[in-house]
């Protein structure tokens, strides 16, 4: 999906979040590489995020709305 399409479908709060992410990516990539790679724990955290995101996608693919809501509330 292109950014223009995403913005057209997004809520005001989501547009604000996208702006914050945009500012993040406008920063020096060397700085973020240094920050992320400064600790082995960061890799574990990224893997956990990836796993949780995959679980959420699975619930969406299954159409299990209640399980998605329950999972969302745990966060």
mmCIF file of the N, C-alpha and C atoms, coordinates in Angstrom:
data_MODEL
# 
_entry.id   MODEL 
# 
loop_
_atom_site.group_PDB 
_atom_site.id 
_atom_site.type_symbol 
_atom_site.label_atom_id 
_atom_site.label_alt_id 
_atom_site.label_comp_id 
_atom_site.label_asym_id 
_atom_site.label_entity_id 
_atom_site.label_seq_id 
_atom_site.pdbx_PDB_ins_code 
_atom_site.Cartn_x 
_atom_site.Cartn_y 
_atom_site.Cartn_z 
_atom_site.occupancy 
_atom_site.B_iso_or_equiv 
_atom_site.pdbx_formal_charge 
_atom_site.auth_seq_id 
_atom_site.auth_comp_id 
_atom_site.auth_asym_id 
_atom_site.auth_atom_id 
_atom_site.pdbx_PDB_model_num 
ATOM 1   N N  . UNK A 1 1  ? 0.843   -1.168  0.000  1.00 0.00 ? 1  UNK A N  1 
ATOM 2   C CA . UNK A 1 1  ? 0.000   0.000   0.000  1.00 0.00 ? 1  UNK A CA 1 
ATOM 3   C C  . UNK A 1 1  ? 0.893   1.237   0.000  1.00 0.00 ? 1  UNK A C  1 
ATOM 4   N N  . UNK A 1 2  ? 0.545   2.179   -0.821 1.00 0.00 ? 2  UNK A N  1 
ATOM 5   C CA . UNK A 1 2  ? 1.310   3.422   -0.890 1.00 0.00 ? 2  UNK A CA 1 
ATOM 6   C C  . UNK A 1 2  ? 0.946   4.331   0.274  1.00 0.00 ? 2  UNK A C  1 
ATOM 7   N N  . UNK A 1 3  ? 1.864   5.197   0.633  1.00 0.00 ? 3  UNK A N  1 
ATOM 8   C CA . UNK A 1 3  ? 1.667   6.098   1.760  1.00 0.00 ? 3  UNK A CA 1 
ATOM 9   C C  . UNK A 1 3  ? 0.419   6.958   1.579  1.00 0.00 ? 3  UNK A C  1 
ATOM 10  N N  . UNK A 1 4  ? 0.174   7.425   0.363  1.00 0.00 ? 4  UNK A N  1 
ATOM 11  C CA . UNK A 1 4  ? -1.000  8.259   0.114  1.00 0.00 ? 4  UNK A CA 1 
ATOM 12  C C  . UNK A 1 4  ? -2.285  7.498   0.427  1.00 0.00 ? 4  UNK A C  1 
ATOM 13  N N  . UNK A 1 5  ? -2.331  6.216   0.056  1.00 0.00 ? 5  UNK A N  1 
ATOM 14  C CA . UNK A 1 5  ? -3.504  5.391   0.342  1.00 0.00 ? 5  UNK A CA 1 
ATOM 15  C C  . UNK A 1 5  ? -3.656  5.181   1.842  1.00 0.00 ? 5  UNK A C  1 
ATOM 16  N N  . UNK A 1 6  ? -2.555  4.921   2.500  1.00 0.00 ? 6  UNK A N  1 
ATOM 17  C CA . UNK A 1 6  ? -2.572  4.697   3.941  1.00 0.00 ? 6  UNK A CA 1 
ATOM 18  C C  . UNK A 1 6  ? -3.079  5.940   4.670  1.00 0.00 ? 6  UNK A C  1 
ATOM 19  N N  . UNK A 1 7  ? -2.618  7.095   4.268  1.00 0.00 ? 7  UNK A N  1 
ATOM 20  C CA . UNK A 1 7  ? -3.062  8.339   4.898  1.00 0.00 ? 7  UNK A CA 1 
ATOM 21  C C  . UNK A 1 7  ? -4.546  8.592   4.658  1.00 0.00 ? 7  UNK A C  1 
ATOM 22  N N  . UNK A 1 8  ? -5.024  8.268   3.466  1.00 0.00 ? 8  UNK A N  1 
ATOM 23  C CA . UNK A 1 8  ? -6.441  8.471   3.154  1.00 0.00 ? 8  UNK A CA 1 
ATOM 24  C C  . UNK A 1 8  ? -7.344  7.600   4.021  1.00 0.00 ? 8  UNK A C  1 
ATOM 25  N N  . UNK A 1 9  ? -6.860  6.444   4.439  1.00 0.00 ? 9  UNK A N  1 
ATOM 26  C CA . UNK A 1 9  ? -7.657  5.510   5.229  1.00 0.00 ? 9  UNK A CA 1 
ATOM 27  C C  . UNK A 1 9  ? -7.417  5.630   6.728  1.00 0.00 ? 9  UNK A C  1 
ATOM 28  N N  . UNK A 1 10 ? -6.510  6.492   7.123  1.00 0.00 ? 10 UNK A N  1 
ATOM 29  C CA . UNK A 1 10 ? -6.100  6.525   8.529  1.00 0.00 ? 10 UNK A CA 1 
ATOM 30  C C  . UNK A 1 10 ? -6.884  7.554   9.342  1.00 0.00 ? 10 UNK A C  1 
ATOM 31  N N  . UNK A 1 11 ? -6.926  7.307   10.635 1.00 0.00 ? 11 UNK A N  1 
ATOM 32  C CA . UNK A 1 11 ? -7.548  8.237   11.576 1.00 0.00 ? 11 UNK A CA 1 
ATOM 33  C C  . UNK A 1 11 ? -6.545  9.343   11.912 1.00 0.00 ? 11 UNK A C  1 
ATOM 34  N N  . UNK A 1 12 ? -7.018  10.448  12.480 1.00 0.00 ? 12 UNK A N  1 
ATOM 35  C CA . UNK A 1 12 ? -6.084  11.530  12.847 1.00 0.00 ? 12 UNK A CA 1 
ATOM 36  C C  . UNK A 1 12 ? -4.970  11.071  13.794 1.00 0.00 ? 12 UNK A C  1 
ATOM 37  N N  . UNK A 1 13 ? -5.295  10.242  14.772 1.00 0.00 ? 13 UNK A N  1 
ATOM 38  C CA . UNK A 1 13 ? -4.261  9.796   15.714 1.00 0.00 ? 13 UNK A CA 1 
ATOM 39  C C  . UNK A 1 13 ? -3.233  8.915   15.008 1.00 0.00 ? 13 UNK A C  1 
ATOM 40  N N  . UNK A 1 14 ? -3.678  8.106   14.040 1.00 0.00 ? 14 UNK A N  1 
ATOM 41  C CA . UNK A 1 14 ? -2.742  7.262   13.300 1.00 0.00 ? 14 UNK A CA 1 
ATOM 42  C C  . UNK A 1 14 ? -1.843  8.125   12.422 1.00 0.00 ? 14 UNK A C  1 
ATOM 43  N N  . UNK A 1 15 ? -2.391  9.186   11.844 1.00 0.00 ? 15 UNK A N  1 
ATOM 44  C CA . UNK A 1 15 ? -1.564  10.096  11.049 1.00 0.00 ? 15 UNK A CA 1 
ATOM 45  C C  . UNK A 1 15 ? -0.484  10.735  11.911 1.00 0.00 ? 15 UNK A C  1 
ATOM 46  N N  . UNK A 1 16 ? -0.839  11.036  13.151 1.00 0.00 ? 16 UNK A N  1 
ATOM 47  C CA . UNK A 1 16 ? 0.141   11.587  14.086 1.00 0.00 ? 16 UNK A CA 1 
ATOM 48  C C  . UNK A 1 16 ? 1.248   10.574  14.361 1.00 0.00 ? 16 UNK A C  1 
ATOM 49  N N  . UNK A 1 17 ? 0.869   9.316   14.550 1.00 0.00 ? 17 UNK A N  1 
ATOM 50  C CA . UNK A 1 17 ? 1.863   8.262   14.769 1.00 0.00 ? 17 UNK A CA 1 
ATOM 51  C C  . UNK A 1 17 ? 2.758   8.097   13.544 1.00 0.00 ? 17 UNK A C  1 
ATOM 52  N N  . UNK A 1 18 ? 2.166   8.156   12.352 1.00 0.00 ? 18 UNK A N  1 
ATOM 53  C CA . UNK A 1 18 ? 2.964   8.058   11.127 1.00 0.00 ? 18 UNK A CA 1 
ATOM 54  C C  . UNK A 1 18 ? 3.957   9.215   11.023 1.00 0.00 ? 18 UNK A C  1 
ATOM 55  N N  . UNK A 1 19 ? 3.536   10.396  11.445 1.00 0.00 ? 19 UNK A N  1 
ATOM 56  C CA . UNK A 1 19 ? 4.444   11.550  11.420 1.00 0.00 ? 19 UNK A CA 1 
ATOM 57  C C  . UNK A 1 19 ? 5.623   11.324  12.353 1.00 0.00 ? 19 UNK A C  1 
ATOM 58  N N  . UNK A 1 20 ? 5.355   10.733  13.524 1.00 0.00 ? 20 UNK A N  1 
ATOM 59  C CA . UNK A 1 20 ? 6.449   10.459  14.467 1.00 0.00 ? 20 UNK A CA 1 
ATOM 60  C C  . UNK A 1 20 ? 7.408   9.420   13.887 1.00 0.00 ? 20 UNK A C  1 
ATOM 61  N N  . UNK A 1 21 ? 6.865   8.396   13.251 1.00 0.00 ? 21 UNK A N  1 
ATOM 62  C CA . UNK A 1 21 ? 7.716   7.380   12.625 1.00 0.00 ? 21 UNK A CA 1 
ATOM 63  C C  . UNK A 1 21 ? 8.512   8.009   11.487 1.00 0.00 ? 21 UNK A C  1 
ATOM 64  N N  . UNK A 1 22 ? 7.873   8.895   10.737 1.00 0.00 ? 22 UNK A N  1 
ATOM 65  C CA . UNK A 1 22 ? 8.565   9.587   9.653  1.00 0.00 ? 22 UNK A CA 1 
ATOM 66  C C  . UNK A 1 22 ? 9.750   10.384  10.155 1.00 0.00 ? 22 UNK A C  1 
ATOM 67  N N  . UNK A 1 23 ? 9.573   11.030  11.301 1.00 0.00 ? 23 UNK A N  1 
ATOM 68  C CA . UNK A 1 23 ? 10.690  11.783  11.888 1.00 0.00 ? 23 UNK A CA 1 
ATOM 69  C C  . UNK A 1 23 ? 11.814  10.849  12.303 1.00 0.00 ? 23 UNK A C  1 
ATOM 70  N N  . UNK A 1 24 ? 11.443  9.682   12.789 1.00 0.00 ? 24 UNK A N  1 
ATOM 71  C CA . UNK A 1 24 ? 12.449  8.695   13.177 1.00 0.00 ? 24 UNK A CA 1 
ATOM 72  C C  . UNK A 1 24 ? 13.301  8.305   11.968 1.00 0.00 ? 24 UNK A C  1 
ATOM 73  N N  . UNK A 1 25 ? 12.640  8.027   10.837 1.00 0.00 ? 25 UNK A N  1 
ATOM 74  C CA . UNK A 1 25 ? 13.374  7.598   9.651  1.00 0.00 ? 25 UNK A CA 1 
ATOM 75  C C  . UNK A 1 25 ? 14.126  8.741   8.973  1.00 0.00 ? 25 UNK A C  1 
ATOM 76  N N  . UNK A 1 26 ? 13.828  9.975   9.359  1.00 0.00 ? 26 UNK A N  1 
ATOM 77  C CA . UNK A 1 26 ? 14.563  11.112  8.816  1.00 0.00 ? 26 UNK A CA 1 
ATOM 78  C C  . UNK A 1 26 ? 15.888  11.317  9.552  1.00 0.00 ? 26 UNK A C  1 
ATOM 79  N N  . UNK A 1 27 ? 16.096  10.579  10.631 1.00 0.00 ? 27 UNK A N  1 
ATOM 80  C CA . UNK A 1 27 ? 17.316  10.701  11.428 1.00 0.00 ? 27 UNK A CA 1 
ATOM 81  C C  . UNK A 1 27 ? 18.474  9.943   10.767 1.00 0.00 ? 27 UNK A C  1 
ATOM 82  N N  . UNK A 1 28 ? 19.617  10.083  11.357 1.00 0.00 ? 28 UNK A N  1 
ATOM 83  C CA . UNK A 1 28 ? 20.835  9.436   10.876 1.00 0.00 ? 28 UNK A CA 1 
ATOM 84  C C  . UNK A 1 28 ? 20.751  7.923   11.086 1.00 0.00 ? 28 UNK A C  1 
ATOM 85  N N  . UNK A 1 29 ? 20.776  7.128   10.024 1.00 0.00 ? 29 UNK A N  1 
ATOM 86  C CA . UNK A 1 29 ? 20.692  5.675   10.178 1.00 0.00 ? 29 UNK A CA 1 
ATOM 87  C C  . UNK A 1 29 ? 21.855  5.095   10.980 1.00 0.00 ? 29 UNK A C  1 
ATOM 88  N N  . UNK A 1 30 ? 23.011  5.728   10.900 1.00 0.00 ? 30 UNK A N  1 
ATOM 89  C CA . UNK A 1 30 ? 24.175  5.278   11.672 1.00 0.00 ? 30 UNK A CA 1 
ATOM 90  C C  . UNK A 1 30 ? 23.875  5.343   13.166 1.00 0.00 ? 30 UNK A C  1 
ATOM 91  N N  . UNK A 1 31 ? 23.208  6.415   13.594 1.00 0.00 ? 31 UNK A N  1 
ATOM 92  C CA . UNK A 1 31 ? 22.857  6.588   14.998 1.00 0.00 ? 31 UNK A CA 1 
ATOM 93  C C  . UNK A 1 31 ? 21.948  5.454   15.471 1.00 0.00 ? 31 UNK A C  1 
ATOM 94  N N  . UNK A 1 32 ? 20.916  5.145   14.692 1.00 0.00 ? 32 UNK A N  1 
ATOM 95  C CA . UNK A 1 32 ? 19.993  4.093   15.106 1.00 0.00 ? 32 UNK A CA 1 
ATOM 96  C C  . UNK A 1 32 ? 20.625  2.715   15.026 1.00 0.00 ? 32 UNK A C  1 
ATOM 97  N N  . UNK A 1 33 ? 21.500  2.512   14.061 1.00 0.00 ? 33 UNK A N  1 
ATOM 98  C CA . UNK A 1 33 ? 22.230  1.242   14.005 1.00 0.00 ? 33 UNK A CA 1 
ATOM 99  C C  . UNK A 1 33 ? 23.079  1.080   15.260 1.00 0.00 ? 33 UNK A C  1 
ATOM 100 N N  . UNK A 1 34 ? 23.750  2.152   15.665 1.00 0.00 ? 34 UNK A N  1 
ATOM 101 C CA . UNK A 1 34 ? 24.569  2.098   16.880 1.00 0.00 ? 34 UNK A CA 1 
ATOM 102 C C  . UNK A 1 34 ? 23.718  1.821   18.117 1.00 0.00 ? 34 UNK A C  1 
ATOM 103 N N  . UNK A 1 35 ? 22.571  2.488   18.216 1.00 0.00 ? 35 UNK A N  1 
ATOM 104 C CA . UNK A 1 35 ? 21.694  2.297   19.372 1.00 0.00 ? 35 UNK A CA 1 
ATOM 105 C C  . UNK A 1 35 ? 21.169  0.865   19.417 1.00 0.00 ? 35 UNK A C  1 
ATOM 106 N N  . UNK A 1 36 ? 20.637  0.395   18.307 1.00 0.00 ? 36 UNK A N  1 
ATOM 107 C CA . UNK A 1 36 ? 20.036  -0.942  18.269 1.00 0.00 ? 36 UNK A CA 1 
ATOM 108 C C  . UNK A 1 36 ? 21.079  -2.027  18.487 1.00 0.00 ? 36 UNK A C  1 
ATOM 109 N N  . UNK A 1 37 ? 22.258  -1.841  17.924 1.00 0.00 ? 37 UNK A N  1 
ATOM 110 C CA . UNK A 1 37 ? 23.282  -2.878  18.011 1.00 0.00 ? 37 UNK A CA 1 
ATOM 111 C C  . UNK A 1 37 ? 24.146  -2.760  19.263 1.00 0.00 ? 37 UNK A C  1 
ATOM 112 N N  . UNK A 1 38 ? 23.814  -1.816  20.131 1.00 0.00 ? 38 UNK A N  1 
ATOM 113 C CA . UNK A 1 38 ? 24.621  -1.611  21.331 1.00 0.00 ? 38 UNK A CA 1 
ATOM 114 C C  . UNK A 1 38 ? 24.389  -2.678  22.400 1.00 0.00 ? 38 UNK A C  1 
ATOM 115 N N  . UNK A 1 39 ? 23.323  -3.454  22.258 1.00 0.00 ? 39 UNK A N  1 
ATOM 116 C CA . UNK A 1 39 ? 23.013  -4.468  23.264 1.00 0.00 ? 39 UNK A CA 1 
ATOM 117 C C  . UNK A 1 39 ? 22.387  -5.689  22.601 1.00 0.00 ? 39 UNK A C  1 
ATOM 118 N N  . UNK A 1 40 ? 22.841  -6.865  23.007 1.00 0.00 ? 40 UNK A N  1 
ATOM 119 C CA . UNK A 1 40 ? 22.248  -8.098  22.486 1.00 0.00 ? 40 UNK A CA 1 
ATOM 120 C C  . UNK A 1 40 ? 20.784  -8.212  22.897 1.00 0.00 ? 40 UNK A C  1 
ATOM 121 N N  . UNK A 1 41 ? 20.418  -7.581  23.991 1.00 0.00 ? 41 UNK A N  1 
ATOM 122 C CA . UNK A 1 41 ? 19.036  -7.605  24.457 1.00 0.00 ? 41 UNK A CA 1 
ATOM 123 C C  . UNK A 1 41 ? 18.092  -6.957  23.440 1.00 0.00 ? 41 UNK A C  1 
ATOM 124 N N  . UNK A 1 42 ? 18.588  -5.980  22.694 1.00 0.00 ? 42 UNK A N  1 
ATOM 125 C CA . UNK A 1 42 ? 17.752  -5.315  21.699 1.00 0.00 ? 42 UNK A CA 1 
ATOM 126 C C  . UNK A 1 42 ? 17.299  -6.292  20.620 1.00 0.00 ? 42 UNK A C  1 
ATOM 127 N N  . UNK A 1 43 ? 18.162  -7.193  20.206 1.00 0.00 ? 43 UNK A N  1 
ATOM 128 C CA . UNK A 1 43 ? 17.788  -8.190  19.209 1.00 0.00 ? 43 UNK A CA 1 
ATOM 129 C C  . UNK A 1 43 ? 16.684  -9.095  19.750 1.00 0.00 ? 43 UNK A C  1 
ATOM 130 N N  . UNK A 1 44 ? 16.795  -9.496  21.002 1.00 0.00 ? 44 UNK A N  1 
ATOM 131 C CA . UNK A 1 44 ? 15.760  -10.334 21.617 1.00 0.00 ? 44 UNK A CA 1 
ATOM 132 C C  . UNK A 1 44 ? 14.424  -9.594  21.659 1.00 0.00 ? 44 UNK A C  1 
ATOM 133 N N  . UNK A 1 45 ? 14.460  -8.310  21.970 1.00 0.00 ? 45 UNK A N  1 
ATOM 134 C CA . UNK A 1 45 ? 13.231  -7.519  22.009 1.00 0.00 ? 45 UNK A CA 1 
ATOM 135 C C  . UNK A 1 45 ? 12.603  -7.396  20.630 1.00 0.00 ? 45 UNK A C  1 
ATOM 136 N N  . UNK A 1 46 ? 13.421  -7.193  19.620 1.00 0.00 ? 46 UNK A N  1 
ATOM 137 C CA . UNK A 1 46 ? 12.916  -7.093  18.248 1.00 0.00 ? 46 UNK A CA 1 
ATOM 138 C C  . UNK A 1 46 ? 12.313  -8.426  17.813 1.00 0.00 ? 46 UNK A C  1 
ATOM 139 N N  . UNK A 1 47 ? 12.958  -9.533  18.165 1.00 0.00 ? 47 UNK A N  1 
ATOM 140 C CA . UNK A 1 47 ? 12.413  -10.855 17.834 1.00 0.00 ? 47 UNK A CA 1 
ATOM 141 C C  . UNK A 1 47 ? 11.072  -11.086 18.518 1.00 0.00 ? 47 UNK A C  1 
ATOM 142 N N  . UNK A 1 48 ? 10.960  -10.651 19.776 1.00 0.00 ? 48 UNK A N  1 
ATOM 143 C CA . UNK A 1 48 ? 9.693   -10.816 20.502 1.00 0.00 ? 48 UNK A CA 1 
ATOM 144 C C  . UNK A 1 48 ? 8.596   -9.987  19.844 1.00 0.00 ? 48 UNK A C  1 
ATOM 145 N N  . UNK A 1 49 ? 8.923   -8.758  19.457 1.00 0.00 ? 49 UNK A N  1 
ATOM 146 C CA . UNK A 1 49 ? 7.963   -7.902  18.758 1.00 0.00 ? 49 UNK A CA 1 
ATOM 147 C C  . UNK A 1 49 ? 7.511   -8.584  17.467 1.00 0.00 ? 49 UNK A C  1 
ATOM 148 N N  . UNK A 1 50 ? 8.459   -9.115  16.718 1.00 0.00 ? 50 UNK A N  1 
ATOM 149 C CA . UNK A 1 50 ? 8.175   -9.799  15.455 1.00 0.00 ? 50 UNK A CA 1 
ATOM 150 C C  . UNK A 1 50 ? 7.241   -10.988 15.688 1.00 0.00 ? 50 UNK A C  1 
ATOM 151 N N  . UNK A 1 51 ? 7.503   -11.747 16.735 1.00 0.00 ? 51 UNK A N  1 
ATOM 152 C CA . UNK A 1 51 ? 6.672   -12.901 17.072 1.00 0.00 ? 51 UNK A CA 1 
ATOM 153 C C  . UNK A 1 51 ? 5.251   -12.454 17.412 1.00 0.00 ? 51 UNK A C  1 
ATOM 154 N N  . UNK A 1 52 ? 5.120   -11.454 18.255 1.00 0.00 ? 52 UNK A N  1 
ATOM 155 C CA . UNK A 1 52 ? 3.794   -10.961 18.656 1.00 0.00 ? 52 UNK A CA 1 
ATOM 156 C C  . UNK A 1 52 ? 3.034   -10.397 17.466 1.00 0.00 ? 52 UNK A C  1 
ATOM 157 N N  . UNK A 1 53 ? 3.736   -9.696  16.607 1.00 0.00 ? 53 UNK A N  1 
ATOM 158 C CA . UNK A 1 53 ? 3.105   -9.145  15.415 1.00 0.00 ? 53 UNK A CA 1 
ATOM 159 C C  . UNK A 1 53 ? 2.594   -10.275 14.527 1.00 0.00 ? 53 UNK A C  1 
ATOM 160 N N  . UNK A 1 54 ? 3.383   -11.347 14.397 1.00 0.00 ? 54 UNK A N  1 
ATOM 161 C CA . UNK A 1 54 ? 2.965   -12.515 13.628 1.00 0.00 ? 54 UNK A CA 1 
ATOM 162 C C  . UNK A 1 54 ? 1.728   -13.171 14.214 1.00 0.00 ? 54 UNK A C  1 
ATOM 163 N N  . UNK A 1 55 ? 1.659   -13.221 15.541 1.00 0.00 ? 55 UNK A N  1 
ATOM 164 C CA . UNK A 1 55 ? 0.481   -13.787 16.199 1.00 0.00 ? 55 UNK A CA 1 
ATOM 165 C C  . UNK A 1 55 ? -0.759  -12.946 15.892 1.00 0.00 ? 55 UNK A C  1 
ATOM 166 N N  . UNK A 1 56 ? -0.612  -11.635 15.921 1.00 0.00 ? 56 UNK A N  1 
ATOM 167 C CA . UNK A 1 56 ? -1.737  -10.746 15.615 1.00 0.00 ? 56 UNK A CA 1 
ATOM 168 C C  . UNK A 1 56 ? -2.190  -10.934 14.173 1.00 0.00 ? 56 UNK A C  1 
ATOM 169 N N  . UNK A 1 57 ? -1.248  -11.058 13.264 1.00 0.00 ? 57 UNK A N  1 
ATOM 170 C CA . UNK A 1 57 ? -1.591  -11.293 11.864 1.00 0.00 ? 57 UNK A CA 1 
ATOM 171 C C  . UNK A 1 57 ? -2.340  -12.611 11.720 1.00 0.00 ? 57 UNK A C  1 
ATOM 172 N N  . UNK A 1 58 ? -1.894  -13.641 12.434 1.00 0.00 ? 58 UNK A N  1 
ATOM 173 C CA . UNK A 1 58 ? -2.576  -14.932 12.397 1.00 0.00 ? 58 UNK A CA 1 
ATOM 174 C C  . UNK A 1 58 ? -4.023  -14.827 12.847 1.00 0.00 ? 58 UNK A C  1 
ATOM 175 N N  . UNK A 1 59 ? -4.272  -14.092 13.917 1.00 0.00 ? 59 UNK A N  1 
ATOM 176 C CA . UNK A 1 59 ? -5.643  -13.909 14.399 1.00 0.00 ? 59 UNK A CA 1 
ATOM 177 C C  . UNK A 1 59 ? -6.488  -13.169 13.369 1.00 0.00 ? 59 UNK A C  1 
ATOM 178 N N  . UNK A 1 60 ? -5.900  -12.175 12.725 1.00 0.00 ? 60 UNK A N  1 
ATOM 179 C CA . UNK A 1 60 ? -6.620  -11.440 11.687 1.00 0.00 ? 60 UNK A CA 1 
ATOM 180 C C  . UNK A 1 60 ? -6.929  -12.339 10.497 1.00 0.00 ? 60 UNK A C  1 
ATOM 181 N N  . UNK A 1 61 ? -5.961  -13.143 10.094 1.00 0.00 ? 61 UNK A N  1 
ATOM 182 C CA . UNK A 1 61 ? -6.177  -14.061 8.969  1.00 0.00 ? 61 UNK A CA 1 
ATOM 183 C C  . UNK A 1 61 ? -7.257  -15.086 9.281  1.00 0.00 ? 61 UNK A C  1 
ATOM 184 N N  . UNK A 1 62 ? -7.333  -15.512 10.535 1.00 0.00 ? 62 UNK A N  1 
ATOM 185 C CA . UNK A 1 62 ? -8.345  -16.482 10.954 1.00 0.00 ? 62 UNK A CA 1 
ATOM 186 C C  . UNK A 1 62 ? -9.714  -15.831 11.129 1.00 0.00 ? 62 UNK A C  1 
ATOM 187 N N  . UNK A 1 63 ? -9.738  -14.524 11.180 1.00 0.00 ? 63 UNK A N  1 
ATOM 188 C CA . UNK A 1 63 ? -10.988 -13.815 11.400 1.00 0.00 ? 63 UNK A CA 1 
ATOM 189 C C  . UNK A 1 63 ? -11.491 -13.936 12.827 1.00 0.00 ? 63 UNK A C  1 
ATOM 190 N N  . UNK A 1 64 ? -10.584 -14.227 13.752 1.00 0.00 ? 64 UNK A N  1 
ATOM 191 C CA . UNK A 1 64 ? -10.957 -14.423 15.154 1.00 0.00 ? 64 UNK A CA 1 
ATOM 192 C C  . UNK A 1 64 ? -10.941 -13.078 15.879 1.00 0.00 ? 64 UNK A C  1 
ATOM 193 N N  . UNK A 1 65 ? -12.036 -12.362 15.729 1.00 0.00 ? 65 UNK A N  1 
ATOM 194 C CA . UNK A 1 65 ? -12.126 -11.012 16.281 1.00 0.00 ? 65 UNK A CA 1 
ATOM 195 C C  . UNK A 1 65 ? -11.988 -11.001 17.800 1.00 0.00 ? 65 UNK A C  1 
ATOM 196 N N  . UNK A 1 66 ? -12.660 -11.922 18.472 1.00 0.00 ? 66 UNK A N  1 
ATOM 197 C CA . UNK A 1 66 ? -12.619 -11.922 19.932 1.00 0.00 ? 66 UNK A CA 1 
ATOM 198 C C  . UNK A 1 66 ? -11.213 -12.223 20.452 1.00 0.00 ? 66 UNK A C  1 
ATOM 199 N N  . UNK A 1 67 ? -10.528 -13.177 19.831 1.00 0.00 ? 67 UNK A N  1 
ATOM 200 C CA . UNK A 1 67 ? -9.157  -13.482 20.251 1.00 0.00 ? 67 UNK A CA 1 
ATOM 201 C C  . UNK A 1 67 ? -8.243  -12.281 20.007 1.00 0.00 ? 67 UNK A C  1 
ATOM 202 N N  . UNK A 1 68 ? -8.474  -11.571 18.906 1.00 0.00 ? 68 UNK A N  1 
ATOM 203 C CA . UNK A 1 68 ? -7.684  -10.374 18.627 1.00 0.00 ? 68 UNK A CA 1 
ATOM 204 C C  . UNK A 1 68 ? -7.932  -9.316  19.699 1.00 0.00 ? 68 UNK A C  1 
ATOM 205 N N  . UNK A 1 69 ? -9.194  -9.108  20.055 1.00 0.00 ? 69 UNK A N  1 
ATOM 206 C CA . UNK A 1 69 ? -9.546  -8.134  21.093 1.00 0.00 ? 69 UNK A CA 1 
ATOM 207 C C  . UNK A 1 69 ? -8.922  -8.530  22.423 1.00 0.00 ? 69 UNK A C  1 
ATOM 208 N N  . UNK A 1 70 ? -9.024  -9.810  22.769 1.00 0.00 ? 70 UNK A N  1 
ATOM 209 C CA . UNK A 1 70 ? -8.442  -10.290 24.029 1.00 0.00 ? 70 UNK A CA 1 
ATOM 210 C C  . UNK A 1 70 ? -6.936  -10.068 24.058 1.00 0.00 ? 70 UNK A C  1 
ATOM 211 N N  . UNK A 1 71 ? -6.277  -10.370 22.945 1.00 0.00 ? 71 UNK A N  1 
ATOM 212 C CA . UNK A 1 71 ? -4.831  -10.179 22.849 1.00 0.00 ? 71 UNK A CA 1 
ATOM 213 C C  . UNK A 1 71 ? -4.473  -8.696  22.955 1.00 0.00 ? 71 UNK A C  1 
ATOM 214 N N  . UNK A 1 72 ? -5.253  -7.866  22.307 1.00 0.00 ? 72 UNK A N  1 
ATOM 215 C CA . UNK A 1 72 ? -5.025  -6.423  22.321 1.00 0.00 ? 72 UNK A CA 1 
ATOM 216 C C  . UNK A 1 72 ? -5.147  -5.877  23.738 1.00 0.00 ? 72 UNK A C  1 
ATOM 217 N N  . UNK A 1 73 ? -6.122  -6.371  24.482 1.00 0.00 ? 73 UNK A N  1 
ATOM 218 C CA . UNK A 1 73 ? -6.336  -5.900  25.858 1.00 0.00 ? 73 UNK A CA 1 
ATOM 219 C C  . UNK A 1 73 ? -5.189  -6.296  26.781 1.00 0.00 ? 73 UNK A C  1 
ATOM 220 N N  . UNK A 1 74 ? -4.504  -7.383  26.481 1.00 0.00 ? 74 UNK A N  1 
ATOM 221 C CA . UNK A 1 74 ? -3.383  -7.819  27.314 1.00 0.00 ? 74 UNK A CA 1 
ATOM 222 C C  . UNK A 1 74 ? -2.208  -6.854  27.226 1.00 0.00 ? 74 UNK A C  1 
ATOM 223 N N  . UNK A 1 75 ? -2.121  -6.142  26.124 1.00 0.00 ? 75 UNK A N  1 
ATOM 224 C CA . UNK A 1 75 ? -1.029  -5.194  25.922 1.00 0.00 ? 75 UNK A CA 1 
ATOM 225 C C  . UNK A 1 75 ? -1.297  -4.003  26.789 1.00 0.00 ? 75 UNK A C  1 
# 
